[in-house]
Amino acid sequence: MFFLFFYLQGTIHPFRKTHRSIFGKLLQEFRLVASDRRSWRILLFGSLNLLCTGCLLMWCSSTNSMALTAYTYLTIFDLFSLITCLISSWVTMKKPSQLYSFGFERLEVLAVFASTVLVQLGALFILKESVERFMEQPEVHTGRLLVGTFVALFFNLLTLLSVRNKPFAYVSEAAVLMIIIGVDQIMKWRCFLLVGLFFRTL
């Protein structure tokens, strides 16, 4: 009874739970990321990208153009890339804990995987819509099409050239390495086949 009184009145609570909501925790982590000056550029480009994507989505519905829809999906992919950059900067700020002894670097891999899967789903949707439009061709209004194309291209290039995305850079380097190894294997087999055919004709 004496221990229970000191447990309830004292300052030591070994298994005390925090009563913050998920939204409160996310807001606290967002403040941590926003406190870094390097993240301001990512947040600025993210807000500009959201504004550009909203305008392009409205123009897609008014022009009924599949090419502009594909460009809009490209700006959505840029938005996913910026979110991955924010997660990467958050991971560099967090230190390993007892629960996560290797740190939070797996979240970068998960973010890259999720964004590439969503982009592939968007590409499949565009492919499906293109096949449907090949069968039944709707009327396309070309009034805002050229302006929307230049706006999407400008914001895409601005995002790609202004923000360095470390996780996507690692994935790109690994993909280039795999392509080089694949081409090397194809060339070796081609040489073996050509040499075999040459000696067979002799």
CSV table of C-alpha atoms in Angstrom, one decimal:
chain,number,residue,atom,x,y,z
A,1,MET,CA,0.0,0.0,0.0
A,2,PHE,CA,2.9,2.3,0.9
A,3,PHE,CA,4.6,1.6,-2.5
A,4,LEU,CA,1.3,2.2,-4.4
A,5,PHE,CA,0.9,5.6,-2.7
A,6,PHE,CA,4.4,6.6,-3.8
A,7,TYR,CA,3.9,5.2,-7.3
A,8,LEU,CA,0.8,7.3,-7.8
A,9,GLN,CA,2.2,10.5,-6.1
A,10,GLY,CA,5.8,10.3,-7.1
A,11,THR,CA,7.7,11.3,-10.2
A,12,ILE,CA,8.9,7.8,-11.2
A,13,HIS,CA,6.4,6.2,-13.6
A,14,PRO,CA,8.3,3.3,-15.3
A,15,PHE,CA,5.5,2.2,-17.7
A,16,ARG,CA,3.8,5.5,-18.3
A,17,LYS,CA,2.0,5.8,-21.7
A,18,THR,CA,2.0,8.9,-23.7
A,19,HIS,CA,-1.5,10.0,-24.6
A,20,ARG,CA,-0.7,11.8,-27.9
A,21,SER,CA,-2.7,11.0,-30.9
A,22,ILE,CA,-1.3,9.9,-34.2
A,23,PHE,CA,-1.9,13.3,-35.7
A,24,GLY,CA,0.0,14.9,-32.8
A,25,LYS,CA,3.0,12.6,-33.3
A,26,LEU,CA,3.0,13.3,-37.0
A,27,LEU,CA,2.9,17.0,-36.4
A,28,GLN,CA,5.8,16.7,-33.9
A,29,GLU,CA,7.9,14.8,-36.5
A,30,PHE,CA,6.9,17.3,-39.2
A,31,ARG,CA,8.1,20.2,-37.0
A,32,LEU,CA,11.4,18.3,-36.5
A,33,VAL,CA,11.9,18.1,-40.3
A,34,ALA,CA,10.7,21.7,-40.8
A,35,SER,CA,13.3,23.0,-38.3
A,36,ASP,CA,16.1,22.0,-40.7
A,37,ARG,CA,16.9,24.7,-43.3
A,38,ARG,CA,17.6,22.1,-46.0
A,39,SER,CA,14.1,20.8,-45.8
A,40,TRP,CA,12.6,24.3,-46.6
A,41,ARG,CA,13.5,23.9,-50.2
A,42,ILE,CA,11.8,20.5,-50.4
A,43,LEU,CA,8.7,21.9,-48.7
A,44,LEU,CA,8.7,24.9,-51.1
A,45,PHE,CA,9.0,22.7,-54.2
A,46,GLY,CA,6.4,20.4,-52.7
A,47,SER,CA,3.8,23.2,-52.3
A,48,LEU,CA,4.6,24.5,-55.8
A,49,ASN,CA,4.2,20.9,-57.1
A,50,LEU,CA,0.8,20.5,-55.4
A,51,LEU,CA,-0.4,23.8,-57.0
A,52,CYS,CA,0.9,22.7,-60.4
A,53,THR,CA,-0.7,19.3,-60.1
A,54,GLY,CA,-4.0,20.8,-59.1
A,55,CYS,CA,-4.0,23.1,-62.1
A,56,LEU,CA,-3.0,20.3,-64.4
A,57,LEU,CA,-5.8,18.0,-63.1
A,58,MET,CA,-8.3,20.7,-63.9
A,59,TRP,CA,-6.9,21.2,-67.3
A,60,CYS,CA,-7.0,17.4,-67.9
A,61,SER,CA,-10.7,17.3,-67.2
A,62,SER,CA,-11.3,20.3,-69.5
A,63,THR,CA,-9.1,19.2,-72.4
A,64,ASN,CA,-9.8,15.4,-72.2
A,65,SER,CA,-6.2,14.8,-73.3
A,66,MET,CA,-4.3,11.6,-72.5
A,67,ALA,CA,-0.9,13.2,-73.1
A,68,LEU,CA,-1.6,15.9,-70.5
A,69,THR,CA,-2.9,13.2,-68.1
A,70,ALA,CA,0.5,11.4,-68.5
A,71,TYR,CA,2.3,14.7,-67.8
A,72,THR,CA,0.1,15.2,-64.7
A,73,TYR,CA,1.1,11.7,-63.5
A,74,LEU,CA,4.7,12.7,-64.0
A,75,THR,CA,4.2,15.7,-61.6
A,76,ILE,CA,2.5,13.4,-59.1
A,77,PHE,CA,5.7,11.2,-59.3
A,78,ASP,CA,7.7,14.3,-58.6
A,79,LEU,CA,5.6,14.9,-55.6
A,80,PHE,CA,6.3,11.3,-54.4
A,81,SER,CA,10.0,12.0,-55.0
A,82,LEU,CA,9.8,15.1,-52.8
A,83,ILE,CA,8.1,13.1,-50.1
A,84,THR,CA,10.9,10.6,-50.3
A,85,CYS,CA,13.4,13.4,-49.9
A,86,LEU,CA,11.6,14.6,-46.7
A,87,ILE,CA,11.6,11.1,-45.3
A,88,SER,CA,15.3,10.9,-46.1
A,89,SER,CA,16.1,14.1,-44.3
A,90,TRP,CA,13.9,12.9,-41.3
A,91,VAL,CA,15.9,9.6,-41.2
A,92,THR,CA,19.2,11.5,-41.0
A,93,MET,CA,17.9,13.5,-38.0
A,94,LYS,CA,16.7,10.5,-36.1
A,95,LYS,CA,19.2,8.4,-34.1
A,96,PRO,CA,19.0,4.7,-33.5
A,97,SER,CA,17.0,3.7,-30.5
A,98,GLN,CA,16.6,0.4,-28.5
A,99,LEU,CA,13.5,-0.5,-30.5
A,100,TYR,CA,15.1,0.5,-33.9
A,101,SER,CA,18.7,-0.4,-33.4
A,102,PHE,CA,19.7,0.0,-37.1
A,103,GLY,CA,17.9,3.4,-37.3
A,104,PHE,CA,15.1,4.3,-39.6
A,105,GLU,CA,16.9,3.8,-43.0
A,106,ARG,CA,14.4,1.1,-43.9
A,107,LEU,CA,11.8,3.8,-44.3
A,108,GLU,CA,13.8,5.2,-47.2
A,109,VAL,CA,13.6,1.9,-49.0
A,110,LEU,CA,9.9,1.6,-48.2
A,111,ALA,CA,9.2,5.1,-49.5
A,112,VAL,CA,11.1,4.4,-52.8
A,113,PHE,CA,9.3,1.1,-53.2
A,114,ALA,CA,5.9,2.6,-52.5
A,115,SER,CA,6.4,5.5,-54.9
A,116,THR,CA,7.7,3.3,-57.7
A,117,VAL,CA,4.7,0.9,-57.3
A,118,LEU,CA,2.3,3.8,-57.4
A,119,VAL,CA,4.0,5.1,-60.5
A,120,GLN,CA,3.7,1.7,-62.2
A,121,LEU,CA,0.0,1.6,-61.3
A,122,GLY,CA,-0.4,5.0,-62.8
A,123,ALA,CA,1.3,3.8,-66.0
A,124,LEU,CA,-1.0,0.8,-66.2
A,125,PHE,CA,-4.0,3.2,-65.8
A,126,ILE,CA,-2.7,5.4,-68.6
A,127,LEU,CA,-2.1,2.3,-70.8
A,128,LYS,CA,-5.7,1.1,-70.1
A,129,GLU,CA,-7.1,4.5,-70.9
A,130,SER,CA,-5.0,4.7,-74.1
A,131,VAL,CA,-6.3,1.4,-75.4
A,132,GLU,CA,-9.9,2.4,-74.6
A,133,ARG,CA,-9.4,5.7,-76.4
A,134,PHE,CA,-7.9,3.9,-79.4
A,135,MET,CA,-11.2,2.0,-79.7
A,136,GLU,CA,-13.5,5.0,-79.1
A,137,GLN,CA,-11.7,8.3,-79.8
A,138,PRO,CA,-13.2,11.2,-77.8
A,139,GLU,CA,-13.0,14.8,-78.8
A,140,VAL,CA,-9.9,16.5,-77.4
A,141,HIS,CA,-9.8,20.2,-76.9
A,142,THR,CA,-6.4,21.6,-77.7
A,143,GLY,CA,-6.8,25.1,-76.3
A,144,ARG,CA,-4.9,24.6,-73.1
A,145,LEU,CA,-2.9,21.6,-74.1
A,146,LEU,CA,0.3,23.3,-75.2
A,147,VAL,CA,0.3,25.6,-72.1
A,148,GLY,CA,-0.3,22.6,-69.8
A,149,THR,CA,2.5,20.6,-71.5
A,150,PHE,CA,5.0,23.5,-71.0
A,151,VAL,CA,3.9,24.0,-67.3
A,152,ALA,CA,4.3,20.3,-66.5
A,153,LEU,CA,7.6,20.1,-68.3
A,154,PHE,CA,8.9,23.2,-66.5
A,155,PHE,CA,7.9,22.0,-63.0
A,156,ASN,CA,9.3,18.5,-63.7
A,157,LEU,CA,12.7,19.8,-64.8
A,158,LEU,CA,12.7,22.3,-61.9
A,159,THR,CA,12.1,19.6,-59.4
A,160,LEU,CA,14.6,17.1,-60.9
A,161,LEU,CA,17.4,19.7,-61.1
A,162,SER,CA,16.8,21.6,-57.9
A,163,VAL,CA,16.4,18.8,-55.3
A,164,ARG,CA,18.9,16.0,-54.9
A,165,ASN,CA,17.1,12.8,-54.0
A,166,LYS,CA,19.5,10.5,-52.3
A,167,PRO,CA,17.3,7.3,-52.2
A,168,PHE,CA,16.4,7.6,-55.8
A,169,ALA,CA,20.0,8.2,-56.7
A,170,TYR,CA,21.0,4.9,-55.0
A,171,VAL,CA,18.3,3.1,-56.9
A,172,SER,CA,19.3,4.7,-60.2
A,173,GLU,CA,23.0,3.7,-59.7
A,174,ALA,CA,22.0,0.1,-58.9
A,175,ALA,CA,19.7,0.0,-61.9
A,176,VAL,CA,22.4,1.3,-64.2
A,177,LEU,CA,24.8,-1.3,-62.8
A,178,MET,CA,22.3,-4.1,-63.4
A,179,ILE,CA,21.7,-2.9,-67.0
A,180,ILE,CA,25.5,-2.9,-67.6
A,181,ILE,CA,25.8,-6.4,-66.2
A,182,GLY,CA,22.9,-7.6,-68.3
A,183,VAL,CA,24.3,-6.1,-71.5
A,184,ASP,CA,27.7,-7.6,-70.8
A,185,GLN,CA,26.1,-11.1,-70.4
A,186,ILE,CA,24.1,-10.7,-73.6
A,187,MET,CA,27.3,-9.7,-75.5
A,188,LYS,CA,29.2,-12.7,-74.1
A,189,TRP,CA,26.5,-15.1,-75.2
A,190,ARG,CA,26.4,-13.4,-78.6
A,191,CYS,CA,30.1,-13.8,-79.0
A,192,PHE,CA,29.9,-17.5,-78.0
A,193,LEU,CA,27.1,-18.1,-80.6
A,194,LEU,CA,28.9,-16.2,-83.4
A,195,VAL,CA,32.2,-18.1,-82.7
A,196,GLY,CA,30.3,-21.4,-82.6
A,197,LEU,CA,28.5,-20.7,-85.9
A,198,PHE,CA,31.8,-19.6,-87.5
A,199,PHE,CA,33.6,-22.9,-86.6
A,200,ARG,CA,30.6,-24.9,-87.5
A,201,THR,CA,30.6,-23.5,-91.1
A,202,LEU,CA,34.3,-24.4,-91.4
